[in-house]
Amino acid sequence: MEFDNLIQDIIRKKELSDLSYDFVYGLLESYLKNEAPKLWNDRAWLANGRSKNYKETIKAVRKILREVYGAFKEEGFGKRELLLNNLKDIKDIEGHAELLKLHRSTKERLPYYFEVYGNIVERVDRIESILDLGAGMNPLSIPFMHYRPPMYYAVEVAENDVDFINRYFKKVKVKGHAFAKDLTKLDNLPEVDMCFMFKLMDTLESLKKGITREIIPKINARWLVVSFATKALGGKKPISTKRLSWFRKIIKGYKYDTFEIPNEIFFVIRLK
């Protein structure tokens, strides 16, 4: 493909090297169409890797990738392999907590996981399978659930994250499967009882405005649990939930309930 060399150069940085080709291509396509349409329509610049347009495109797309992927990794993220090796079993709460601290979202959610899953259980019927989109480290919160789902699917954009989650499932003897997928093109998803999209919609909307309307009908689940940050990254500056009026309009045809913890609001939506 004509973008192959450009994409290889974009992900040459170590922290981006495991991102899936399809995800990077989708983001690149969106960037060019919306921010640099002349470069999308006339692609002669792709043949010259030293041109200003080529270099500026690499810089711009890397910046977006770091914002949507790299910004959530906490200091010490590289320790996760050692921590996984030291993890005893599914009952090792302390070991799981150390791993969950390596990702910004799960670290903020850590003191409230029992509360989060308790609130979800109160609002849904029996759950036999879960699909976790943009999972991050969230599958490692299974020990904090009030039930252990017989099947857990996890979707991420980076191959090394997928491999890590699959090794975690094997380590703690959980029936699960993680796989890489472009989160802006969610087709052929497995049928499940419940789908998690924790702090994901804002990111996807920043990549492709209006994508939420496309995604929800593609989710083959009885229940959908979506969350949004109520404080800026780092947990200091409040973000008003009034900004979510756009999302409430999209789901107004469904039955749903909400609950909050510090830093996060959750929507529990009945799809079927």
PDB file of C-alpha atoms in Angstrom, residues 89-195:
ATOM      1  CA  ASP A  89      -2.989 -16.509  41.371  1.00  0.00           C
ATOM      2  CA  ILE A  90      -6.418 -14.929  40.865  1.00  0.00           C
ATOM      3  CA  LYS A  91      -6.738 -14.400  44.642  1.00  0.00           C
ATOM      4  CA  ASP A  92      -3.531 -12.345  44.867  1.00  0.00           C
ATOM      5  CA  ILE A  93      -5.241  -8.983  45.397  1.00  0.00           C
ATOM      6  CA  GLU A  94      -2.032  -7.172  46.341  1.00  0.00           C
ATOM      7  CA  GLY A  95      -0.243  -8.410  43.227  1.00  0.00           C
ATOM      8  CA  HIS A  96      -3.142  -7.368  41.015  1.00  0.00           C
ATOM      9  CA  ALA A  97      -3.252  -3.937  42.654  1.00  0.00           C
ATOM     10  CA  GLU A  98       0.433  -3.342  41.860  1.00  0.00           C
ATOM     11  CA  LEU A  99      -0.243  -4.123  38.203  1.00  0.00           C
ATOM     12  CA  LEU A 100      -3.355  -1.936  38.054  1.00  0.00           C
ATOM     13  CA  LYS A 101      -1.318   1.007  39.353  1.00  0.00           C
ATOM     14  CA  LEU A 102       0.745   0.988  36.146  1.00  0.00           C
ATOM     15  CA  HIS A 103      -2.091   2.476  34.051  1.00  0.00           C
ATOM     16  CA  ARG A 104      -3.592   5.884  34.788  1.00  0.00           C
ATOM     17  CA  SER A 105      -7.248   4.875  34.497  1.00  0.00           C
ATOM     18  CA  THR A 106      -7.028   1.655  36.511  1.00  0.00           C
ATOM     19  CA  LYS A 107      -4.861   3.377  39.118  1.00  0.00           C
ATOM     20  CA  GLU A 108      -7.535   6.052  39.660  1.00  0.00           C
ATOM     21  CA  ARG A 109     -10.262   3.394  39.699  1.00  0.00           C
ATOM     22  CA  LEU A 110      -8.385   1.011  42.014  1.00  0.00           C
ATOM     23  CA  PRO A 111      -9.826   2.199  45.385  1.00  0.00           C
ATOM     24  CA  TYR A 112     -13.346   1.943  43.951  1.00  0.00           C
ATOM     25  CA  TYR A 113     -13.324  -1.273  41.889  1.00  0.00           C
ATOM     26  CA  PHE A 114     -15.469  -3.217  44.366  1.00  0.00           C
ATOM     27  CA  GLU A 115     -17.935  -0.312  44.365  1.00  0.00           C
ATOM     28  CA  VAL A 116     -17.934  -0.058  40.552  1.00  0.00           C
ATOM     29  CA  TYR A 117     -18.677  -3.732  39.988  1.00  0.00           C
ATOM     30  CA  GLY A 118     -21.168  -3.767  42.846  1.00  0.00           C
ATOM     31  CA  ASN A 119     -23.100  -0.939  41.192  1.00  0.00           C
ATOM     32  CA  ILE A 120     -23.032  -2.738  37.840  1.00  0.00           C
ATOM     33  CA  VAL A 121     -24.242  -6.051  39.319  1.00  0.00           C
ATOM     34  CA  GLU A 122     -27.179  -4.278  40.972  1.00  0.00           C
ATOM     35  CA  ARG A 123     -28.352  -3.003  37.581  1.00  0.00           C
ATOM     36  CA  VAL A 124     -27.941  -6.054  35.312  1.00  0.00           C
ATOM     37  CA  ASP A 125     -29.066  -9.676  35.190  1.00  0.00           C
ATOM     38  CA  ARG A 126     -26.759 -12.708  35.039  1.00  0.00           C
ATOM     39  CA  ILE A 127     -23.563 -12.123  33.061  1.00  0.00           C
ATOM     40  CA  GLU A 128     -21.802 -15.068  31.395  1.00  0.00           C
ATOM     41  CA  SER A 129     -19.488 -13.180  29.029  1.00  0.00           C
ATOM     42  CA  ILE A 130     -17.778  -9.786  28.833  1.00  0.00           C
ATOM     43  CA  LEU A 131     -16.208  -7.811  25.986  1.00  0.00           C
ATOM     44  CA  ASP A 132     -13.776  -5.108  27.152  1.00  0.00           C
ATOM     45  CA  LEU A 133     -13.049  -2.577  24.382  1.00  0.00           C
ATOM     46  CA  GLY A 134      -9.922  -0.449  24.771  1.00  0.00           C
ATOM     47  CA  ALA A 135      -9.229  -2.709  27.733  1.00  0.00           C
ATOM     48  CA  GLY A 136      -5.866  -1.386  28.868  1.00  0.00           C
ATOM     49  CA  MET A 137      -5.130  -3.080  32.195  1.00  0.00           C
ATOM     50  CA  ASN A 138      -8.795  -3.410  33.158  1.00  0.00           C
ATOM     51  CA  PRO A 139      -8.981  -7.219  32.647  1.00  0.00           C
ATOM     52  CA  LEU A 140      -6.671  -7.474  35.656  1.00  0.00           C
ATOM     53  CA  SER A 141      -9.516  -6.152  37.806  1.00  0.00           C
ATOM     54  CA  ILE A 142     -11.358  -9.493  37.585  1.00  0.00           C
ATOM     55  CA  PRO A 143     -10.485 -10.339  41.240  1.00  0.00           C
ATOM     56  CA  PHE A 144     -12.434  -7.224  42.296  1.00  0.00           C
ATOM     57  CA  MET A 145     -15.611  -8.379  40.556  1.00  0.00           C
ATOM     58  CA  HIS A 146     -18.521  -9.753  42.569  1.00  0.00           C
ATOM     59  CA  TYR A 147     -18.615 -12.630  40.081  1.00  0.00           C
ATOM     60  CA  ARG A 148     -16.124 -14.226  37.717  1.00  0.00           C
ATOM     61  CA  PRO A 149     -17.417 -14.214  34.135  1.00  0.00           C
ATOM     62  CA  PRO A 150     -17.039 -17.588  32.369  1.00  0.00           C
ATOM     63  CA  MET A 151     -15.662 -15.786  29.271  1.00  0.00           C
ATOM     64  CA  TYR A 152     -13.763 -12.496  29.010  1.00  0.00           C
ATOM     65  CA  TYR A 153     -12.825 -10.925  25.664  1.00  0.00           C
ATOM     66  CA  ALA A 154     -10.419  -7.963  25.603  1.00  0.00           C
ATOM     67  CA  VAL A 155      -9.639  -5.685  22.657  1.00  0.00           C
ATOM     68  CA  GLU A 156      -6.594  -3.432  22.404  1.00  0.00           C
ATOM     69  CA  VAL A 157      -4.719  -1.640  19.614  1.00  0.00           C
ATOM     70  CA  ALA A 158      -1.189  -2.795  20.478  1.00  0.00           C
ATOM     71  CA  GLU A 159       0.021  -6.351  19.942  1.00  0.00           C
ATOM     72  CA  ASN A 160       2.231  -6.342  23.042  1.00  0.00           C
ATOM     73  CA  ASP A 161      -0.754  -5.364  25.227  1.00  0.00           C
ATOM     74  CA  VAL A 162      -2.805  -8.159  23.666  1.00  0.00           C
ATOM     75  CA  ASP A 163      -0.024 -10.660  24.321  1.00  0.00           C
ATOM     76  CA  PHE A 164       0.290  -9.449  27.921  1.00  0.00           C
ATOM     77  CA  ILE A 165      -3.442  -9.837  28.613  1.00  0.00           C
ATOM     78  CA  ASN A 166      -3.504 -13.320  27.068  1.00  0.00           C
ATOM     79  CA  ARG A 167      -0.563 -14.388  29.250  1.00  0.00           C
ATOM     80  CA  TYR A 168      -2.378 -12.951  32.262  1.00  0.00           C
ATOM     81  CA  PHE A 169      -5.487 -15.001  31.463  1.00  0.00           C
ATOM     82  CA  LYS A 170      -3.360 -18.123  31.205  1.00  0.00           C
ATOM     83  CA  LYS A 171      -1.449 -17.325  34.405  1.00  0.00           C
ATOM     84  CA  VAL A 172      -4.569 -16.954  36.570  1.00  0.00           C
ATOM     85  CA  LYS A 173      -6.551 -19.648  34.738  1.00  0.00           C
ATOM     86  CA  VAL A 174      -9.287 -17.351  33.428  1.00  0.00           C
ATOM     87  CA  LYS A 175     -11.061 -18.345  30.234  1.00  0.00           C
ATOM     88  CA  GLY A 176     -10.407 -15.314  28.088  1.00  0.00           C
ATOM     89  CA  HIS A 177      -9.096 -14.092  24.776  1.00  0.00           C
ATOM     90  CA  ALA A 178      -7.484 -10.770  23.880  1.00  0.00           C
ATOM     91  CA  PHE A 179      -7.055  -9.588  20.310  1.00  0.00           C
ATOM     92  CA  ALA A 180      -5.898  -6.478  18.445  1.00  0.00           C
ATOM     93  CA  LYS A 181      -8.371  -4.386  16.503  1.00  0.00           C
ATOM     94  CA  ASP A 182      -8.733  -0.887  15.129  1.00  0.00           C
ATOM     95  CA  LEU A 183     -11.130   0.615  17.664  1.00  0.00           C
ATOM     96  CA  THR A 184     -12.478   3.064  15.094  1.00  0.00           C
ATOM     97  CA  LYS A 185     -13.690   0.153  12.924  1.00  0.00           C
ATOM     98  CA  LEU A 186     -15.492  -2.222  15.240  1.00  0.00           C
ATOM     99  CA  ASP A 187     -16.958  -4.931  13.021  1.00  0.00           C
ATOM    100  CA  ASN A 188     -17.478  -8.654  13.663  1.00  0.00           C
ATOM    101  CA  LEU A 189     -17.376  -8.386  17.446  1.00  0.00           C
ATOM    102  CA  PRO A 190     -18.199 -11.501  19.499  1.00  0.00           C
ATOM    103  CA  GLU A 191     -21.673 -11.838  20.971  1.00  0.00           C
ATOM    104  CA  VAL A 192     -21.557 -11.271  24.739  1.00  0.00           C
ATOM    105  CA  ASP A 193     -23.775 -10.447  27.683  1.00  0.00           C
ATOM    106  CA  MET A 194     -21.973  -7.222  28.610  1.00  0.00           C
ATOM    107  CA  CYS A 195     -19.564  -4.831  26.928  1.00  0.00           C
TER     108      CYS A 195
END
